[in-house]
Amino acid sequence: MNKKLLLKDAGEEGLIRRLRMFFPPCPRIPMGIGDDTAVLPYTRQAYLLFTTDASVDGIDFRLAKIGPEAIGRKVLAQNLSDIAAMGGIPLYGVMTLGVPPSFPVDFVEEFYAGVKKLSRRFNMKIVGGDFSRSKVFFASCALIGAVEKKYAVFRKNARTGDFIFVTGTLGGSILGRHFCFAPRIREARFLVRKFRPHAMIDVSDGLTRDLGHLLDESGKSAVLYADRIPVSEAAKVLARKTGKKPLEHALGDGEDFELLFTVSPGDGKKLMALKKVAGTAVHFIGRVRKGKGLFIQSSEKSLERKRIPCKGFSHF
Amino acid sequence: MNKKLLLKDAGEEGLIRRLRMFFPPCPRIPMGIGDDTAVLPYTRQAYLLFTTDASVDGIDFRLAKIGPEAIGRKVLAQNLSDIAAMGGIPLYGVMTLGVPPSFPVDFVEEFYAGVKKLSRRFNMKIVGGDFSRSKVFFASCALIGAVEKKYAVFRKNARTGDFIFVTGTLGGSILGRHFCFAPRIREARFLVRKFRPHAMIDVSDGLTRDLGHLLDESGKSAVLYADRIPVSEAAKVLARKTGKKPLEHALGDGEDFELLFTVSPGDGKKLMALKKVAGTAVHFIGRVRKGKGLFIQSSEKSLERKRIPCKGFSHF
């Protein structure tokens, strides 16, 4: 019998693979599907960035627990984080809402208040939107940004020997940070101007999963140093509830929205000395290697390494 | 008692009014919220166009009746229609889906097959997307396009005395045309190159409602000539079922996705002689007047006119 493959079994990555098959690369377009944003022809010096991200009540958040302002903020913030991951600046956004008609108008106004505050902070403009009735509340945002060609950072250019860094701390975002995180636009701009990262991605699905994406696209492997992973306070609190180790939360939890990037060993040493970019701590966490797979060892000096799976949070 | 205003009572226009209040015009941006697409700085000669439109199962279509391929096609087509209404050409799109995990993978593939066929026809590229789990299926599309500054057409520049035209025929789209209509990109491009329409909009909410938008933005009134309205065959078929007049369907039905535009009397006469643009019939249907309101008279020669309300289909 011909059993149909269901979406729940294909998962988000299976779906994105299909999307890439349907809409394959094209020579005029520097990057279509397969990075944090699409990278498109723009001016002689700059690329246009184009990205979209949606959130659905009951899946990505629970309206009953979180007010509309926090949700509006978050939907914009996660799109801004994708622009940051390319080294770009955000320019314009459109925001589409599906809302139950029984909701009060105040709800939409509070949602937009959250969007507006964050958009001002990053000097970008909401220039359009659409409304549809929907039994389930959802919000879908699309952003346009730009990046100088010389500063654009993709996932695919990590080099053997690169130092791997991450901004901020990781894990336990679910306890609150995933609603109030600051998209790392300024940090990314500082990095591309001063250090030219070889590859970059934002940590939305969890450190190991997103590092896995970066390594896949680059055709490399990596080793992480357990003692260098910046475990957040929230990861420690959460670990007490879940019975997992705080490190496991730092490695696997989604929605940190930190920048994960690789630089040359020379730049890596300078960054380690600098410690912060645009006011945010950066942490050296591992090295890029030849081959395939992701490994972890207790410290840089350790001789024993363990293969770890690139699993993490799936939004689907 | 302070009774809360609900979304169903505010309606789509009330929501868009609020969106415009929250994200007001800005001097750097030729057009934010308030036209078919946002119009943004791009090159010295051209503007960038940016638009979004969503569709939800059970509201905008019924999945059980219509296959995913037709829906994919339609979601893209209605966004293309917005680009057409500015006189522009489409360049890039992103497509976000909310899908129940119990759906087969085939569903998403058929949806994309519909998107792909239409995108090829208009020489544009899908460069990104996002997936979210959702109890209710929805699709949200955002498009980028471009238009030469000298060719850009807004809703707001209709002039007193202008001839009003519409492409194709109107009404009864619900009987099938709303799933297979051709976005009027080529027709719009022909018009902006050869005739420079003063104002243009696509008929998505019904002729009178969309003409109402165009007149509101232009600060004008208009008179329509009933004997000149191109009533579709579908409107006649539908009228037999609903007991309304076919003309009522042509004036009020949504989702025709034809171009509604105004030109100078001189260009109007030339267009009437030409009869077709890019293979599609164009019909002279009325004149732009000073003041406010929308009127209809049985023919151009008639001395009696009747005020008609700008009602039509509300997507909310």
XYZ file of C-alpha atoms in Angstrom:
632
model
C 0.000 0.000 0.000
C 1.205 3.437 -0.862
C 1.291 5.183 2.481
C 1.414 8.943 2.234
C 4.214 10.827 3.953
C 2.675 13.286 6.401
C 4.057 16.720 7.199
C 4.613 15.831 10.844
C 6.982 13.064 9.718
C 8.766 15.187 7.098
C 9.462 17.961 9.648
C 10.459 21.554 8.965
C 13.769 20.602 7.331
C 12.038 18.162 5.014
C 9.691 20.937 3.980
C 12.470 23.425 3.373
C 14.325 20.820 1.297
C 11.194 20.525 -0.851
C 10.904 24.282 -1.120
C 14.510 24.425 -2.353
C 13.800 21.715 -4.914
C 10.797 23.588 -6.259
C 12.552 26.928 -6.364
C 16.178 26.044 -7.166
C 19.112 28.480 -7.237
C 19.318 30.834 -10.175
C 22.494 32.471 -11.476
C 21.181 36.046 -11.159
C 20.407 35.559 -7.464
C 23.314 35.397 -4.977
C 21.176 33.373 -2.494
C 17.612 32.074 -2.748
C 16.291 29.547 -0.241
C 18.943 28.166 2.117
C 20.211 30.955 4.354
C 18.748 33.252 7.011
C 17.448 35.550 4.283
C 17.373 35.617 0.503
C 20.182 37.753 -0.958
C 19.160 39.631 -4.088
C 20.674 42.045 -6.603
C 20.261 45.667 -5.446
C 22.818 48.409 -6.129
C 26.370 48.138 -7.402
C 27.713 48.044 -3.834
C 24.881 46.371 -1.910
C 22.590 43.369 -1.843
C 18.919 43.429 -0.951
C 17.884 41.015 1.829
C 14.380 39.523 1.934
C 13.017 37.285 4.681
C 9.759 36.053 6.211
C 8.764 34.390 9.459
C 5.371 33.511 10.904
C 4.038 32.717 14.372
C 0.840 30.911 15.266
C -1.120 30.959 18.523
C -0.917 27.673 20.396
C 2.247 26.653 18.527
C 4.794 29.459 18.738
C 3.208 31.184 21.743
C 0.094 31.069 23.891
C -1.993 34.212 23.616
C -3.747 33.421 26.863
C -0.398 33.731 28.688
C 1.357 36.470 26.714
C -0.079 39.831 25.763
C -0.357 40.951 22.127
C 2.340 43.607 22.570
C 4.971 40.983 23.437
C 3.887 38.873 20.482
C 4.056 41.797 18.056
C 7.510 42.576 19.330
C 8.649 38.981 18.966
C 7.348 38.424 15.432
C 9.317 41.458 14.266
C 12.352 40.596 16.405
C 12.806 37.117 14.951
C 12.761 38.562 11.426
C 15.283 41.236 12.473
C 17.476 38.466 13.828
C 17.572 36.903 10.336
C 18.698 40.212 8.824
C 21.383 40.442 11.529
C 22.644 36.963 10.652
C 23.501 38.198 7.132
C 25.381 41.213 8.496
C 22.668 43.538 7.185
C 20.517 46.426 8.291
C 16.712 46.253 8.246
C 14.827 48.737 6.049
C 11.131 47.943 5.577
C 8.581 45.453 6.812
C 5.052 44.273 6.104
C 2.935 42.548 8.747
C 0.005 40.267 8.044
C -2.440 39.207 10.715
C -5.034 36.452 10.855
C -7.400 37.337 13.697
C -10.649 35.961 15.099
C -13.373 38.611 14.539
C -14.425 38.242 18.167
C -11.135 39.820 19.312
C -11.282 43.449 20.493
C -9.713 46.148 18.329
C -7.447 46.910 21.312
C -5.761 43.600 20.654
C -4.537 44.674 17.216
C -3.493 48.074 18.560
C -1.433 46.521 21.352
C 0.134 44.121 18.874
C 1.158 47.072 16.681
C 2.428 49.008 19.690
C 4.912 46.169 20.267
C 5.900 46.142 16.606
C 6.258 49.915 16.490
C 8.538 50.247 19.520
C 10.982 47.702 18.198
C 10.873 49.027 14.623
C 11.783 52.509 15.902
C 14.665 51.145 17.897
C 16.157 49.723 14.723
C 15.221 52.673 12.557
C 13.109 50.647 10.147
C 9.577 51.209 8.848
C 6.453 49.094 8.658
C 5.037 49.990 5.225
C 2.197 47.539 4.719
C 0.085 44.711 5.991
C -2.953 42.598 5.407
C -5.759 41.328 7.615
C -7.671 38.121 7.305
C -10.252 36.555 9.515
C -8.955 33.347 11.065
C -10.167 30.978 13.760
C -6.579 30.825 15.036
C -4.538 34.001 15.562
C -1.374 34.187 13.459
C 1.090 36.852 12.416
C 3.341 36.728 9.378
C 6.056 39.287 8.833
C 8.278 39.918 5.813
C 11.295 42.214 5.958
C 13.533 43.876 3.416
C 17.052 44.814 4.441
C 20.336 45.639 2.783
C 23.965 44.736 3.195
C 27.109 45.992 1.495
C 28.409 43.251 -0.817
C 31.770 43.309 0.931
C 30.077 42.738 4.317
C 27.488 40.061 3.415
C 27.946 36.873 5.466
C 26.484 33.544 4.388
C 26.216 30.219 6.168
C 28.297 28.484 3.579
C 31.779 29.939 3.848
C 33.173 28.547 7.107
C 36.818 27.496 6.651
C 38.797 24.695 8.256
C 40.547 26.050 11.347
C 38.041 28.897 11.914
C 37.253 29.867 15.490
C 33.554 29.501 16.347
C 31.931 32.232 18.440
C 28.517 32.941 19.858
C 27.118 36.169 21.304
C 25.418 36.336 24.726
C 24.439 33.227 26.658
C 22.457 30.171 25.630
C 19.556 28.017 26.834
C 16.340 28.364 28.805
C 14.993 31.111 26.531
C 11.512 29.629 27.054
C 11.539 31.067 30.604
C 11.115 34.570 29.192
C 13.997 35.723 27.066
C 12.402 34.540 23.826
C 9.896 37.387 24.238
C 12.282 40.187 25.099
C 15.536 39.364 23.312
C 17.306 42.118 21.407
C 17.971 41.225 17.775
C 21.752 41.367 17.311
C 21.767 43.923 14.501
C 24.345 46.228 16.094
C 26.579 43.350 17.112
C 26.447 41.912 13.589
C 27.244 45.286 12.031
C 30.228 45.705 14.329
C 31.423 42.200 13.438
C 31.167 42.603 9.667
C 32.885 45.992 9.758
C 35.759 44.965 12.015
C 36.170 41.210 11.695
C 34.597 39.890 8.482
C 33.148 36.617 9.811
C 33.435 33.794 7.270
C 30.027 32.289 8.114
C 27.142 33.330 10.358
C 23.649 32.167 11.408
C 21.278 33.136 14.195
C 20.545 30.564 16.890
C 16.811 30.055 16.486
C 16.562 26.252 16.543
C 19.260 25.599 19.138
C 23.058 25.815 19.046
C 23.789 22.314 17.752
C 21.041 22.367 15.132
C 21.979 25.793 13.772
C 25.685 25.010 13.863
C 24.705 21.856 11.968
C 23.064 24.009 9.272
C 26.154 26.199 9.009
C 28.475 23.172 8.778
C 26.256 21.406 6.218
C 26.260 24.465 3.974
C 30.015 24.861 4.386
C 30.832 21.157 3.991
C 32.754 21.121 7.289
C 32.715 19.537 10.730
C 33.344 21.179 14.094
C 34.370 20.517 17.632
C 32.786 22.353 20.569
C 34.510 22.884 23.938
C 31.991 22.132 26.703
C 33.710 24.348 29.244
C 33.451 27.330 26.909
C 29.746 27.173 26.104
C 28.113 30.233 27.728
C 25.319 28.582 29.707
C 22.643 31.120 30.675
C 21.213 31.529 34.167
C 17.837 30.555 32.685
C 19.319 27.265 31.441
C 20.417 26.500 35.016
C 16.982 27.325 36.440
C 15.282 25.262 33.765
C 17.641 22.327 34.335
C 16.429 22.096 37.934
C 12.902 21.569 36.597
C 13.675 19.242 33.704
C 16.369 17.119 35.303
C 18.619 17.723 32.290
C 22.053 19.309 32.573
C 22.240 23.098 32.046
C 24.707 22.415 29.193
C 22.103 20.315 27.405
C 19.727 23.266 27.464
C 22.456 25.567 26.167
C 23.201 23.160 23.320
C 19.666 22.209 22.376
C 17.121 24.885 23.311
C 15.639 27.019 20.555
C 14.970 30.745 20.292
C 18.172 32.147 21.783
C 18.433 34.484 18.786
C 22.133 34.944 19.378
C 24.679 35.162 16.557
C 26.744 32.063 15.847
C 29.712 32.783 13.569
C 33.169 31.705 12.513
C 36.269 33.856 11.970
C 39.876 33.226 11.000
C 42.194 32.168 13.873
C 43.847 35.598 13.752
C 40.550 37.446 14.085
C 39.462 34.859 16.650
C 42.333 35.762 18.950
C 41.558 39.466 18.620
C 37.879 38.827 19.386
C 38.811 36.770 22.464
C 40.852 39.697 23.711
C 38.037 42.145 22.939
C 35.442 40.037 24.833
C 32.496 42.233 23.783
C 31.025 43.542 20.532
C 28.661 46.540 20.663
C 28.261 45.940 24.403
C 27.416 42.230 24.108
C 29.736 39.459 25.287
C 31.152 37.115 22.635
C 32.356 33.632 23.509
C 34.808 31.399 21.716
C 33.184 27.952 21.787
C 34.970 25.718 19.291
C 36.797 25.191 15.992
C 35.805 24.323 12.431
C 37.329 21.083 11.102
C 37.454 19.166 7.846
C 34.930 16.399 7.197
C 31.458 15.898 8.544
C 29.732 15.860 11.922
C 29.662 17.776 15.163
C 31.818 16.806 18.151
C 32.159 17.989 21.710
C 35.034 17.668 24.156
C 35.179 18.777 27.773
C 37.830 21.423 27.080
C 40.221 22.590 24.383
C 43.009 20.492 25.908
C 40.942 17.307 26.228
C 41.949 14.351 24.043
C 38.531 12.695 24.093
C 35.755 13.862 21.854
C 32.176 12.650 21.491
C 29.971 12.926 18.419
C 26.759 14.827 19.147
C 23.633 14.825 17.005
C 22.558 18.123 15.445
C 19.134 18.001 16.973
C 17.340 20.889 18.542
C 14.052 22.661 18.410
C 11.885 22.136 15.315
C 9.339 24.866 14.678
C 7.173 22.414 12.805
C -20.125 50.626 30.753
C -17.081 50.709 28.496
C -17.973 48.274 25.734
C -15.025 47.115 23.718
C -15.052 47.563 19.961
C -14.627 44.160 18.338
C -12.740 43.490 15.132
C -15.835 42.212 13.354
C -17.460 45.626 13.934
C -14.383 47.633 12.957
C -14.050 45.725 9.647
C -11.042 45.541 7.356
C -11.073 49.259 6.568
C -11.183 50.154 10.247
C -8.148 47.942 10.783
C -6.217 49.460 7.892
C -7.049 52.944 9.213
C -5.490 51.904 12.525
C -2.464 50.451 10.772
C -1.979 53.770 8.966
C -2.249 55.668 12.261
C 0.385 53.479 13.876
C 2.749 53.628 10.925
C 2.181 57.098 9.458
C 3.710 58.437 6.229
C 7.353 59.369 6.311
C 9.048 61.856 3.989
C 11.676 59.396 2.727
C 9.007 56.936 1.587
C 6.911 57.770 -1.511
C 4.040 55.558 -0.252
C 3.645 53.531 2.912
C 0.280 52.057 3.876
C -2.606 53.237 1.693
C -2.147 51.929 -1.827
C -1.991 48.527 -3.511
C 1.674 48.211 -2.529
C 4.199 50.229 -0.569
C 6.416 52.348 -2.838
C 9.994 52.643 -1.589
C 13.272 54.275 -2.618
C 15.268 52.011 -4.956
C 17.453 53.298 -7.790
C 17.638 56.765 -9.310
C 15.101 55.809 -11.970
C 12.927 53.245 -10.195
C 10.906 52.583 -7.063
C 10.810 49.320 -5.161
C 7.299 47.892 -4.580
C 6.539 45.764 -1.519
C 3.220 44.048 -0.802
C 1.695 41.210 1.216
C -1.564 39.276 1.122
C -2.770 36.265 3.073
C -5.474 33.654 2.593
C -7.041 31.424 5.229
C -8.899 28.139 4.797
C -12.604 28.458 5.536
C -12.515 32.242 4.983
C -10.866 32.989 1.644
C -11.358 29.504 0.197
C -12.462 26.027 1.187
C -9.688 23.471 0.965
C -12.199 20.660 0.876
C -13.572 22.031 -2.439
C -10.428 23.432 -4.076
C -7.117 21.646 -4.531
C -3.885 23.035 -3.082
C -2.497 23.845 -6.553
C -5.334 26.289 -7.271
C -4.847 27.891 -3.873
C -1.093 28.292 -4.347
C -1.758 29.891 -7.694
C -4.341 32.252 -6.248
C -2.291 33.433 -3.276
C 0.506 34.448 -5.639
C -1.900 35.844 -8.259
C -3.584 38.255 -5.870
C -0.205 39.643 -4.825
C 0.821 39.983 -8.488
C -2.403 41.892 -9.088
C -1.298 44.460 -6.487
C 2.035 44.928 -8.271
C 0.118 45.345 -11.557
C -2.048 48.063 -9.996
C 1.079 50.198 -9.412
C 2.208 49.738 -13.015
C 5.112 47.584 -11.852
C 6.804 44.294 -12.629
C 7.164 41.543 -10.014
C 10.680 40.430 -9.043
C 10.836 38.227 -5.935
C 8.455 36.550 -3.534
C 8.457 34.736 -0.200
C 5.689 32.331 0.768
C 4.780 31.360 4.309
C 2.519 28.440 5.130
C 0.669 27.439 8.272
C -0.245 23.766 7.877
C -1.794 21.069 10.033
C 0.878 18.368 10.629
C -1.651 15.707 9.644
C -1.608 16.951 6.026
C 0.350 14.867 3.500
C 3.604 16.245 2.099
C 1.952 16.017 -1.347
C -0.284 18.842 -0.264
C 2.611 21.270 0.106
C 4.154 20.058 -3.146
C 0.924 20.633 -5.082
C 0.567 24.054 -3.489
C 4.090 24.958 -4.664
C 3.415 23.521 -8.124
C 0.622 26.106 -8.467
C 2.885 28.880 -7.211
C 5.726 27.832 -9.471
C 3.731 27.726 -12.708
C 2.406 31.222 -12.210
C 5.746 32.631 -11.030
C 7.395 31.330 -14.213
C 4.739 32.880 -16.386
C 5.577 36.274 -14.926
C 9.316 35.689 -14.838
C 9.613 36.186 -11.082
C 11.317 34.058 -8.418
C 10.235 32.594 -5.113
C 13.303 33.116 -2.905
C 12.124 32.180 0.571
C 9.428 30.919 2.856
C 8.587 29.759 6.311
C 6.526 26.900 7.712
C 4.543 26.822 10.891
C 2.256 24.249 12.326
C -1.316 25.540 12.450
C -4.709 24.018 13.171
C -6.082 26.040 10.243
C -4.295 26.109 6.889
C -3.153 29.572 5.798
C -0.765 31.011 3.232
C 0.855 34.414 3.414
C 2.819 35.808 0.488
C 5.003 38.912 0.239
C 6.279 40.247 -3.080
C 8.917 42.713 -4.149
C 8.537 44.438 -7.495
C 9.844 47.505 -9.240
C 8.473 50.325 -11.326
C 10.151 53.166 -13.202
C 9.471 56.421 -11.331
C 7.967 57.935 -14.458
C 5.529 55.022 -14.783
C 4.421 54.547 -11.142
C 0.655 54.932 -10.730
C -0.955 55.656 -7.363
C -4.573 55.680 -6.271
C -4.408 59.318 -5.332
C -3.909 61.239 -8.552
C -7.252 60.994 -10.376
C -8.169 64.356 -11.936
C -11.539 65.984 -12.503
C -12.752 65.101 -15.985
C -10.710 61.865 -16.224
C -12.249 58.952 -18.080
C -12.641 55.834 -15.905
C -11.787 52.463 -17.446
C -11.792 48.862 -16.343
C -10.163 45.816 -17.962
C -12.081 42.600 -18.691
C -15.563 41.947 -17.344
C -16.931 42.151 -13.821
C -18.988 40.112 -11.368
C -19.626 36.491 -10.467
C -15.942 35.716 -9.939
C -16.978 33.377 -7.124
C -18.235 30.905 -9.750
C -14.637 30.065 -10.666
C -12.724 32.984 -12.122
C -11.293 33.994 -8.742
C -9.139 30.853 -8.895
C -7.889 31.143 -12.453
C -7.727 34.872 -13.198
C -4.634 36.229 -14.910
C -2.985 39.064 -12.959
C -3.034 42.101 -15.269
C 0.719 42.721 -15.256
C 1.094 42.921 -19.033
C -1.976 45.091 -19.432
C -0.728 47.455 -16.721
C 2.712 47.692 -18.310
C 1.177 48.492 -21.681
C -0.984 51.169 -20.059
C 1.808 52.914 -18.157
C 4.070 52.921 -21.215
C 1.495 54.192 -23.707
C -1.151 56.052 -21.711
C 0.153 57.137 -18.293
C -2.994 56.508 -16.221
C -3.466 59.163 -13.518
C -4.756 56.707 -10.923
C -5.095 52.924 -10.764
C -6.240 50.167 -8.373
C -7.079 46.493 -8.803
C -10.684 45.394 -8.294
C -10.348 43.020 -5.364
C -13.196 44.203 -3.108
C -15.721 45.031 -5.863
C -15.933 47.840 -8.404
C -17.780 50.395 -6.271
C -15.707 49.767 -3.163
C -12.377 49.953 -4.972
C -13.449 52.968 -7.001
C -14.442 54.443 -3.638
C -10.862 53.906 -2.367
C -9.424 55.560 -5.471
C -11.810 58.534 -5.177
C -11.192 58.933 -1.436
C -7.435 59.051 -1.981
C -7.840 61.492 -4.869
C -10.460 63.683 -3.151
C -12.851 63.318 -6.077
C -16.304 61.980 -6.946
C -17.349 59.985 -9.991
C -20.281 59.051 -12.118
C -20.650 55.561 -13.635
C -22.669 54.795 -16.761
C -24.733 51.654 -16.137
C -24.967 50.716 -19.808
C -21.175 50.729 -20.093
C -20.329 48.441 -17.151
C -18.906 45.200 -18.630
C -21.106 42.626 -16.912
C -19.546 39.154 -17.073
C -21.365 36.006 -18.156
C -20.725 34.654 -14.654
C -22.534 37.664 -13.152
C -25.584 36.792 -15.290
C -25.498 33.135 -14.237
C -25.081 34.101 -10.594
C -27.923 36.635 -10.807
C -30.329 33.836 -11.741
C -29.427 32.117 -8.471
C -29.345 35.146 -6.180
C -32.308 37.068 -7.589
C -30.119 40.196 -7.836
C -29.549 42.019 -11.115
C -26.384 41.055 -13.058
C -25.319 44.729 -12.828
C -25.415 44.534 -9.037
C -22.979 41.637 -9.153
C -20.716 43.551 -11.547
C -20.723 46.578 -9.234
C -20.417 44.801 -5.915
C -18.729 41.388 -6.217
C -15.157 41.011 -5.013
C -12.123 39.283 -6.511
C -12.424 40.340 -10.146
C -8.732 41.338 -10.049
C -9.224 43.605 -13.042
C -7.508 46.988 -13.355
C -9.599 50.070 -12.627
C -7.923 53.284 -13.802
C -8.435 56.850 -14.906
C -6.834 58.670 -17.840
C -7.085 62.152 -19.357
C -10.035 62.680 -21.746
C -7.586 62.738 -24.680
C -6.040 59.394 -23.714
C -9.538 58.121 -22.892
C -10.698 58.664 -26.463
C -7.615 56.915 -27.832
C -8.183 53.964 -25.466
C -11.831 53.702 -26.519
C -10.702 53.489 -30.135
C -8.052 50.888 -29.240
C -10.572 48.676 -27.364
C -7.883 46.267 -26.115
C -4.599 46.468 -24.196
C -2.178 43.517 -24.376
C -5.015 41.365 -25.708
C -7.505 42.260 -22.966
C -10.620 44.373 -23.548
C -10.793 47.761 -21.797
C -14.101 49.457 -21.118
C -14.885 53.106 -20.547
C -17.319 53.131 -17.607
C -17.561 56.669 -16.242
C -16.005 60.039 -15.449
C -14.198 61.570 -12.492
C -15.929 64.654 -11.016
C -15.231 67.260 -8.355
C -16.563 66.758 -4.848
C -17.432 63.571 -2.984
C -19.480 60.464 -3.575
C -20.158 57.903 -6.253
C -23.099 58.212 -8.660
C -24.576 56.077 -11.380
C -26.760 56.993 -14.342
C -28.321 54.697 -16.910
C -26.189 56.087 -19.751
C -23.836 58.936 -20.563
C -26.722 60.954 -22.026
C -29.055 60.396 -19.070
C -29.932 63.455 -16.961
C -30.823 61.487 -13.851
C -28.159 60.189 -11.524
C -28.421 58.184 -8.321
C -25.957 58.129 -5.449
C -24.629 54.621 -4.780
C -22.872 53.458 -1.629
C -19.259 52.290 -1.957
C -19.969 48.916 -0.465
C -18.595 45.656 -1.703
C -16.817 42.605 -0.446
C -14.930 42.876 2.855
C -12.172 40.340 3.328
C -12.518 40.630 7.068
